XYZ file of C-alpha atoms in Angstrom:
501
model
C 7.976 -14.642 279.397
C 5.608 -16.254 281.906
C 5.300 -13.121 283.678
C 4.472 -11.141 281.090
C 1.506 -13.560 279.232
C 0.208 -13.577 282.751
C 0.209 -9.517 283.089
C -1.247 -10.031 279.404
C -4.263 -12.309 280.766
C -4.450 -10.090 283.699
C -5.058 -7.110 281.568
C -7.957 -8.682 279.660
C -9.411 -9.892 282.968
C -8.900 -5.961 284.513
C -10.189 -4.245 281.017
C -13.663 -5.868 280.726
C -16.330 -2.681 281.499
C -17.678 -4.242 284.567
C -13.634 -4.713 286.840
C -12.691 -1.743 284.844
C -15.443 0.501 286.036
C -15.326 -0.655 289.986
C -11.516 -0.316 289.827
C -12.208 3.468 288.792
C -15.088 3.373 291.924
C -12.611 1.904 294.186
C -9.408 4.348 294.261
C -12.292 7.189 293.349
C -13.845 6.389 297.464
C -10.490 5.417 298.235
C -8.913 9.068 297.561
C -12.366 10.275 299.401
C -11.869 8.363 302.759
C -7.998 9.450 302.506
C -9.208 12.912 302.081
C -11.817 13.170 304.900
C -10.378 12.501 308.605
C -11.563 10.081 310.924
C -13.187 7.536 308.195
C -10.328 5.629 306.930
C -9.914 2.639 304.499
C -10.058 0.290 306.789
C -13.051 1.423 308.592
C -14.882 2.095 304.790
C -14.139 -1.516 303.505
C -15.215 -2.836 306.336
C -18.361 -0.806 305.524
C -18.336 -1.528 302.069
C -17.384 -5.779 302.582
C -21.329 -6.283 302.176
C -21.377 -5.191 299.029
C -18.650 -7.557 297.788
C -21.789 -10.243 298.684
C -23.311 -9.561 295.186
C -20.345 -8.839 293.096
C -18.240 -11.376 291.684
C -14.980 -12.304 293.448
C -12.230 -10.544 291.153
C -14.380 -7.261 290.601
C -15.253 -7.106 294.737
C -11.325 -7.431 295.263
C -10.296 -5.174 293.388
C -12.685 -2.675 294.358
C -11.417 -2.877 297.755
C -7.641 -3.035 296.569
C -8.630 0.220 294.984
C -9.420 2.046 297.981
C -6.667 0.919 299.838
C -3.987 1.898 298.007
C -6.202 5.136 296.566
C -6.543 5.608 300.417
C -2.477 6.314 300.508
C -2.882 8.856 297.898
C -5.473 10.954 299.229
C -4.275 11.629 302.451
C -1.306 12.838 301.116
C -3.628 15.633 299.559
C -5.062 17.144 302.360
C -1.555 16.563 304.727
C -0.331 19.052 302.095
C -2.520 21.613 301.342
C -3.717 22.415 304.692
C -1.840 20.083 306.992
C -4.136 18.015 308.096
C -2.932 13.921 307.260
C -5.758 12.288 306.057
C -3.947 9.164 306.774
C -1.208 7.831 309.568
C 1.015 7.106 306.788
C 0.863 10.800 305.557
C 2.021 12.093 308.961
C 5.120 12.473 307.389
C 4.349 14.131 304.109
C 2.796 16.899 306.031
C 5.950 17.989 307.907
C 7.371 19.243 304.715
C 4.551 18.907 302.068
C 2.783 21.734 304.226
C 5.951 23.932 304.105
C 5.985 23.925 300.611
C 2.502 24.748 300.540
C 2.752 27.844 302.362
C 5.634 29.119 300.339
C 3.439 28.740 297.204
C 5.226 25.466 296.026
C 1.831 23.716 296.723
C 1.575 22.532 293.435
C 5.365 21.171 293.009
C 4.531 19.108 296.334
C 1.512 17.715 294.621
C 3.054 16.946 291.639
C 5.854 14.978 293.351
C 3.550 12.918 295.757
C 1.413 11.844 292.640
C 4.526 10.903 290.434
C 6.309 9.642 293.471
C 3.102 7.517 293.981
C 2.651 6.406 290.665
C 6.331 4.892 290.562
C 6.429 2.989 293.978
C 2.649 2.080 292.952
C 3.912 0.268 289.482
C 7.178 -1.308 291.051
C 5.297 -2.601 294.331
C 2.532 -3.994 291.586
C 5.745 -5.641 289.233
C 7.052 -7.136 292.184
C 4.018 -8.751 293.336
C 4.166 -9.607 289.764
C 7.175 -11.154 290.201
C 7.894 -12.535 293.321
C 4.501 -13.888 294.046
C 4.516 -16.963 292.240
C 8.182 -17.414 293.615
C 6.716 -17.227 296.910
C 3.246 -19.588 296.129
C 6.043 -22.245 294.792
C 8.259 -21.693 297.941
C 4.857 -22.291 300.118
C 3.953 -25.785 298.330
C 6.461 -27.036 300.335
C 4.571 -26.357 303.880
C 2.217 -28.481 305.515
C -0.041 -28.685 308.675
C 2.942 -27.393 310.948
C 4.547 -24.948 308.626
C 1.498 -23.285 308.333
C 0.799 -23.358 311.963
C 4.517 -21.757 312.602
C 3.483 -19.074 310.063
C 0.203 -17.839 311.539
C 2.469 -17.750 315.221
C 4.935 -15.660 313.379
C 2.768 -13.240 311.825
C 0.690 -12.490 314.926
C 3.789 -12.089 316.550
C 4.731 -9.766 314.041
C 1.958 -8.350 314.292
C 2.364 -7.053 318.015
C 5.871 -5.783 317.509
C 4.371 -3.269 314.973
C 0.879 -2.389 316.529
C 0.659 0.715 318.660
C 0.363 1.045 322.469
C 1.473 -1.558 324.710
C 2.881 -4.986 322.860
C 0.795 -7.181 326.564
C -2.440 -5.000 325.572
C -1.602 -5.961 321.887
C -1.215 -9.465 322.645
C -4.298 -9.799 325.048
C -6.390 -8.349 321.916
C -4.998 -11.555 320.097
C -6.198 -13.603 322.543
C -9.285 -12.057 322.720
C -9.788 -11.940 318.702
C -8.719 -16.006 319.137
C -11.420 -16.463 321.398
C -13.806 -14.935 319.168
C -12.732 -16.587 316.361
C -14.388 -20.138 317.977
C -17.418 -19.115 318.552
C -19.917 -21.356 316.314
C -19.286 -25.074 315.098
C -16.416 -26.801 315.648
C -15.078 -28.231 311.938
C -13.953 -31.216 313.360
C -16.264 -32.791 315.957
C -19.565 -30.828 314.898
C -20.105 -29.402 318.085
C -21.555 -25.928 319.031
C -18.756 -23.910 321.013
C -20.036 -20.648 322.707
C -23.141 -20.241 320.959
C -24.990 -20.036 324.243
C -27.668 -22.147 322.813
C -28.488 -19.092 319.956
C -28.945 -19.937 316.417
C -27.418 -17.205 315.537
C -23.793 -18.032 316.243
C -24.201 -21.482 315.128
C -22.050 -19.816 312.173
C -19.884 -17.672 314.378
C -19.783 -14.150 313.903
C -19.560 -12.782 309.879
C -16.516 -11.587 309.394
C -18.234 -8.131 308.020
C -20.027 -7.536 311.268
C -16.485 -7.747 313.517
C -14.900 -5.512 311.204
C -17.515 -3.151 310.383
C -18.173 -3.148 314.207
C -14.553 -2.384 315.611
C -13.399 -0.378 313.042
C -16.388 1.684 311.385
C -18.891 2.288 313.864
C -16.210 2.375 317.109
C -14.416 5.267 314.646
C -17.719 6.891 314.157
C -18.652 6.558 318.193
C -15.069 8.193 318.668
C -15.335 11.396 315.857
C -18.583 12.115 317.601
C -16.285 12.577 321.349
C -13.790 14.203 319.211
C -14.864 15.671 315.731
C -12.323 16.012 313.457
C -10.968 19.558 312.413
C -12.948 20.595 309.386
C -12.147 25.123 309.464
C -9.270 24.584 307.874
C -8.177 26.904 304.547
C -5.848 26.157 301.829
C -4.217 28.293 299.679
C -4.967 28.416 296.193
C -2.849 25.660 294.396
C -1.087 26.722 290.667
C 1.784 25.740 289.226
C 1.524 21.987 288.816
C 5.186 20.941 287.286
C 8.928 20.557 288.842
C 11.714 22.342 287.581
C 14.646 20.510 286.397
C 16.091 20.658 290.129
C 13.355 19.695 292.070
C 12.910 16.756 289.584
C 15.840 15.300 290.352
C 16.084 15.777 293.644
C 12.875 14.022 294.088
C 13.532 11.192 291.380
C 15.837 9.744 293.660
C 14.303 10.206 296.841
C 11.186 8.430 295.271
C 13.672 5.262 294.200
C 14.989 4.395 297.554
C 11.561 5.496 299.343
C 10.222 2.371 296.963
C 13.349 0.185 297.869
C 12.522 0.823 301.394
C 8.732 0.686 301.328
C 8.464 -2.541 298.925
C 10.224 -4.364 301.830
C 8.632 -3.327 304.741
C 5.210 -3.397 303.441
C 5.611 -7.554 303.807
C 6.342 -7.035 307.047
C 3.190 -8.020 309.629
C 1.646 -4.638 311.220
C 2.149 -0.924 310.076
C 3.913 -1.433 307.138
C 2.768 1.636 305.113
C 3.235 3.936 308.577
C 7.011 2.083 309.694
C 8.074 2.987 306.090
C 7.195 6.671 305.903
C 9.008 7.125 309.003
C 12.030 5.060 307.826
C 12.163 6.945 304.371
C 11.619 10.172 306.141
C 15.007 8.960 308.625
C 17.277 8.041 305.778
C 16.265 10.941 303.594
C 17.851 13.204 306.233
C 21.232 10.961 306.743
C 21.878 11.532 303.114
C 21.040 14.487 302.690
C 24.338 17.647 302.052
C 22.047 19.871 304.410
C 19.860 17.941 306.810
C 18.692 21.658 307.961
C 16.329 22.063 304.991
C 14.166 18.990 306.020
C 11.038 20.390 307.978
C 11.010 23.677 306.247
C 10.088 22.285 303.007
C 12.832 20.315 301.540
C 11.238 18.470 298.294
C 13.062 14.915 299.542
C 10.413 14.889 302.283
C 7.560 14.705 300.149
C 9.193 12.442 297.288
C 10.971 9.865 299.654
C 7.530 9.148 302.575
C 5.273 8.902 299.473
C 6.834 6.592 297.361
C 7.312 4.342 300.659
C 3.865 4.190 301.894
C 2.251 3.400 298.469
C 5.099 1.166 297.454
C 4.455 -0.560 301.479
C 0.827 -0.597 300.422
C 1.399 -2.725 297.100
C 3.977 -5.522 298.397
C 1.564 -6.034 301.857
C -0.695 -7.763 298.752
C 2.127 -10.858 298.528
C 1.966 -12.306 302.083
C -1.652 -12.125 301.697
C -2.341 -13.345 298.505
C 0.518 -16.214 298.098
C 0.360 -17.630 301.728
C -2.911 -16.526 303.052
C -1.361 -14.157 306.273
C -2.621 -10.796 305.621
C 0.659 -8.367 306.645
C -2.216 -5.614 307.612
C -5.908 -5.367 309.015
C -6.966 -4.448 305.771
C -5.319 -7.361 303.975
C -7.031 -9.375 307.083
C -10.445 -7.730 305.526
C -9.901 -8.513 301.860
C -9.283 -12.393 303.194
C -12.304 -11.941 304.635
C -14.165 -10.783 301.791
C -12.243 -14.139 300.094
C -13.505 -16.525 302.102
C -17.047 -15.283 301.610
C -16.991 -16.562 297.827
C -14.930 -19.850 299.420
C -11.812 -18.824 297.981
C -8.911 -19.418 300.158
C -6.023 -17.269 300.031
C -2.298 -19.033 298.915
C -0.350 -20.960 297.198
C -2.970 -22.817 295.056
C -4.639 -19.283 294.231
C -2.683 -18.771 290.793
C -3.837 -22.404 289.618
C -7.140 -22.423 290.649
C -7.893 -18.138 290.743
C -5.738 -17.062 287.962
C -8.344 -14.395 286.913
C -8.430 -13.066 290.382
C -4.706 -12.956 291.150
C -3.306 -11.683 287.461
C -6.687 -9.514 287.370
C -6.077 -7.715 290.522
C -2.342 -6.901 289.943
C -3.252 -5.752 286.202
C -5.903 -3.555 287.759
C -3.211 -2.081 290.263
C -0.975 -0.472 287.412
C -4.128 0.568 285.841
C -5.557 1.929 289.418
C -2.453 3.662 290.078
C -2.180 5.635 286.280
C -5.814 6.636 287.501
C -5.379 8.162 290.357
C -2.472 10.627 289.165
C -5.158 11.439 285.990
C -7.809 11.448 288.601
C -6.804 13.211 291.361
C -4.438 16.405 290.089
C -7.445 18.318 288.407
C -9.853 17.875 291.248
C -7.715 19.071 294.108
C -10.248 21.736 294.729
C -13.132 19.771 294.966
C -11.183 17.920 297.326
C -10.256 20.959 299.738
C -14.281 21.677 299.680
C -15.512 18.307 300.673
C -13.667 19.473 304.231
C -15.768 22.261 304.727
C -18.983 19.481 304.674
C -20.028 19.167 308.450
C -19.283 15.709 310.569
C -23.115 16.444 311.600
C -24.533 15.636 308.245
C -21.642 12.994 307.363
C -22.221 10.853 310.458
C -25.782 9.994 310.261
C -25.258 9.049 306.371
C -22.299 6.833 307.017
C -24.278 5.170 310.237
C -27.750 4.545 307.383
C -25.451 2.937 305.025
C -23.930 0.855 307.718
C -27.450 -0.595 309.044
C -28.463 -1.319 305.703
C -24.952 -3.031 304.516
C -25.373 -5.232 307.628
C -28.574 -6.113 307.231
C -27.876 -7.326 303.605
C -25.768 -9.824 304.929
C -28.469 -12.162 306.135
C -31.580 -10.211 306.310
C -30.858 -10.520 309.850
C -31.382 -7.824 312.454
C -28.903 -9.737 314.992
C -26.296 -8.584 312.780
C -26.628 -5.133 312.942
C -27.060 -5.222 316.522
C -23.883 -7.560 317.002
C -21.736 -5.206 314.608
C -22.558 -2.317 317.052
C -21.907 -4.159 320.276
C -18.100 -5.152 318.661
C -18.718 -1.087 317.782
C -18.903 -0.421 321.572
C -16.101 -2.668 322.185
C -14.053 -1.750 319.561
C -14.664 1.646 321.064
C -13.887 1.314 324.773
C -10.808 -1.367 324.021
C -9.011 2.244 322.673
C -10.503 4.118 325.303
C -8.557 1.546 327.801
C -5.187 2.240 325.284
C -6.090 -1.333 322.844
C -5.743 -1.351 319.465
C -8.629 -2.995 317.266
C -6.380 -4.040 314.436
C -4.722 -7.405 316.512
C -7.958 -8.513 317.483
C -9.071 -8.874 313.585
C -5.751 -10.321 312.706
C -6.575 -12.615 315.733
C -10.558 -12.961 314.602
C -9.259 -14.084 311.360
C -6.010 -15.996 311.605
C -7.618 -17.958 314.855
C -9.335 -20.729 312.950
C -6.612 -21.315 310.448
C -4.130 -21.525 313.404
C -6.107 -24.189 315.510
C -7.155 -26.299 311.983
C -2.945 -26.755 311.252
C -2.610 -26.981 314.998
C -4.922 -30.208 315.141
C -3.823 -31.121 311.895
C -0.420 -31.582 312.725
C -1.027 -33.049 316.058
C -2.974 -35.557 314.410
C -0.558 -36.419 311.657
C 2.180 -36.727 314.357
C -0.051 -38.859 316.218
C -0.127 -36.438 319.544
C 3.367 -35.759 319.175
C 4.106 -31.762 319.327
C 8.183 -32.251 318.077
C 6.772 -32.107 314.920
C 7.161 -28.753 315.228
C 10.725 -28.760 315.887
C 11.652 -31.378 313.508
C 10.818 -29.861 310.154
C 12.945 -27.181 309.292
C 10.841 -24.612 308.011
C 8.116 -24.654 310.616
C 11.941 -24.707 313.186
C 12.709 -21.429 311.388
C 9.834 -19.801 311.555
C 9.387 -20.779 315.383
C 12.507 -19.530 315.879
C 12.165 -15.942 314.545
C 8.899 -16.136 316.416
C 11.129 -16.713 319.234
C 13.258 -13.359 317.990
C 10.631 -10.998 317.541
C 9.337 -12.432 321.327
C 13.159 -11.433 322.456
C 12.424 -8.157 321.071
C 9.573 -7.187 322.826
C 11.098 -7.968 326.043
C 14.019 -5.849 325.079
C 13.769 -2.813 327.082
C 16.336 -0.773 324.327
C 13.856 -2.172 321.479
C 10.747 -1.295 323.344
C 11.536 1.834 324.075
C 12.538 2.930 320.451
C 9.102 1.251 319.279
C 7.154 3.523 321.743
C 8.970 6.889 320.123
C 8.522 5.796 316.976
C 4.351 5.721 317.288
C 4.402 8.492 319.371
C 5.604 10.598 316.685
C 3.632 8.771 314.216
C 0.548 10.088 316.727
């Protein structure tokens, strides 16, 4: 009964005009950015994070929220219609989504990666629902070294699932640790890399980092490689499922959710890892694995409902303990911390409207989107057609004045494109950006619990060993570090992001 007089305040919290309205904004630019290639969600909220500034704390969450998980949807769209993935996550969806397409079952394919959608959307949202407040109760029981164990597990985690090379992934921790010291130290008061300017007496803004090596390094790298735009798709009719297809689907969509809501807690590429893995089993159980890549309905059904069911559940890490599973649940911490609210266990007590608000505004995001999205397909297809040339310098205007917002500061803007030029040249040189922000952020919550707990202890570092929970999570720290060095293990991880490439 708790749960549900929760989901009842929640729903009065998510159904005032003003969360209701920027929950309808959010997964409206969230199906945009999954539509268009080479923007992203990531790279849009960390565009859009400035904004957040002026709104109040639940309606700026779940405005982001909204294009995150509206994100999943719309690059389903367009990986569809005319095969081109708006998202990574959708690379699957295409392989048979297209097919269909080009047979003429566009519309069935649609149909079944909005419904399919809509389902893992509303479980992944019940769960957090659920098993959230289990979780916040289970992490009032950590302390200084527990939580110190955690971050080393989850950025851990995080390089087992992050593309490339897992030393290149690591050494963008490092360097996102680094980063994450710059300005004054909490404890003694003392400047640390500021270089004697007042402008990192702060350290850098968390918007500027992210809108830096994610936006404007993306933009720097569709302008080397412009994203295919002269694409045509056919003309989409016939938006229902016969009674076959239906059920085919129903139940490729109900263990593409199983599978999705429990990867998506998982540190890394949650959404992407649980495609693929929906995609895999949907073929072992299948009476004629031979139909899969020529259009075989279970393709579509299965990789949707996992991604947008991954894309829910990454919410729980983040919002009950305060370790974001993805970059963009690293953002939206970000985007916490600028209203001083801390992300974990004491966020249902003290942030009720925020927590029950945002997962009310989830189910009602989600029903959205399917009313949303099925009648403007078309308008969808055409916004391809508009020219990078006239997007880019419109995205890069909006950018300089978001930053600028921030502080009125003109350093800003010029820092957010130098981490632009890094962010750039670190995947140039085969780095992914997405570490170092987990790294940016994480970094001064790992070295607070660090010196906490070595001051507790009194200098002693068995504390870590001695406390069980902070022992367990060291030691599947430990077993994720085994797996990296496992040649078998590394070797599989490198074929899986190939293909996801």
């Amino acid at each position: 009964m708790d749960i549900i007089s929760n989901l009842a305040y929640g729903f009065s919290v998510a159904f005032s005009l003003n969360n209701l309205g920027f929950a309808f904004i959010g997964v409206l630019l969230g199906t945009l950015v999954g539509v268009l290639p080479g923007i992203g969600p990531v790279a849009t909220i960390s565009m859009l994070l400035p904004i957040t500034y002026v709104l109040s704390p639940v309606t700026g969450i779940i405005m982001l929220a909204g294009i995150y998980y509206g994100a999943q949807y719309g690059g389903s769209t367009t990986a569809i219609l005319v095969n081109l993935p708006g998202e990574s996550s959708s690379v699957v969806t295409a392989i048979d989504g297209h097919q269909m397409a080009k047979r003429g079952e566009a519309g069935a394919a649609l149909v079944v990666a909005a419904l399919g959608s809509l389902f893992a959307g509303i479980v992944g949202t019940i769960l957090i629902a659920a098993f959230g407040p289990v979780l916040a109760q289970v992490a009032f029981a950590f302390g200084a070294p527990e939580y110190f164990s955690l971050v080393v597990l989850g950025l851990l985690g995080s390089v087992v699932l992050a593309h490339g090379s897992a030393m290149k992934a690591i050494a963008m921790i490092m360097l996102g640790l680094l980063f994450g010291t710059v300005g004054t130290d909490v404890n003694s008061g003392a400047s640390r890399f500021t270089f004697g300017n007042l402008n990192l007496i702060d350290g850098f803004d968390i918007a500027v980092v992210a809108m830096g090596v994610f936006g404007i390094a993306e933009l720097m790298r569709n302008i080397e490689d412009p994203p295919q735009q002269n694409l045509v798709a056919n003309k989409v009719s016939g938006l229902w499922l016969s009674a076959k297809q239906f059920k085919a689907a129903a139940f490729a969509a109900i263990r593409g959710t199983a599978v999705g809501s429990i990867l998506g807690l998982l540190p890394g590429g949650g959404a992407v890892l649980s495609s693929f893995a929906s995609y895999t089993i949907e073929k072992k159980v299948a009476r004629d694995p031979s139909r899969f890549g020529k259009g075989a309905i279970e393709g579509v059904a299965g990789p949707e409902s996992a991604n947008n069911a991954a894309a829910q559940t990454s919410f729980i890490p983040m919002l009950t303990l305060g370790i974001p599973a993805t970059s963009t649940m690293a953002l939206m911490i970000g985007a916490m911390t600028v209203h001083n609210i801390q992300p974990g266990p004491m966020i249902m007590t003290k942030q009720p409207d925020l927590f029950w608000g945002l997962i009310a505004s989830m189910l009602i995001g989600n029903v959205i989107l399917v009313i949303l999205n099925l009648p403007l397909v078309g308008i969808w297809v055409k916004l391809l057609k508009i020219p990078y040339r006239l997007l880019l310098p419109a995205i890069l205007l909006f950018s300089a004045i978001g930053l600028y917002s921030l502080e009125n500061s003109t350093f800003d803007v010029m820092a957010a494109f130098g981490f632009g030029l890094f962010g750039y040249l670190m995947v140039r040189c085969g780095c992914e950006p997405a570490p170092f922000v987990l790294g940016f952020i994480l970094g001064p919550m790992l070295e607070e619990n660090l010196r906490r707990a070595l001051t507790i202890s009194q200098g002693d570092p068995s504390v870590f060993l001695t406390r069980p929970i902070s022992l367990s999570l060291l030691v599947a720290a430990a077993a994720l570090l085994a797996l990296l060095v496992a040649p078998v293990f590394r070797n599989r991880r490198e074929e899986i992001f190939q293909e996801a490439d």
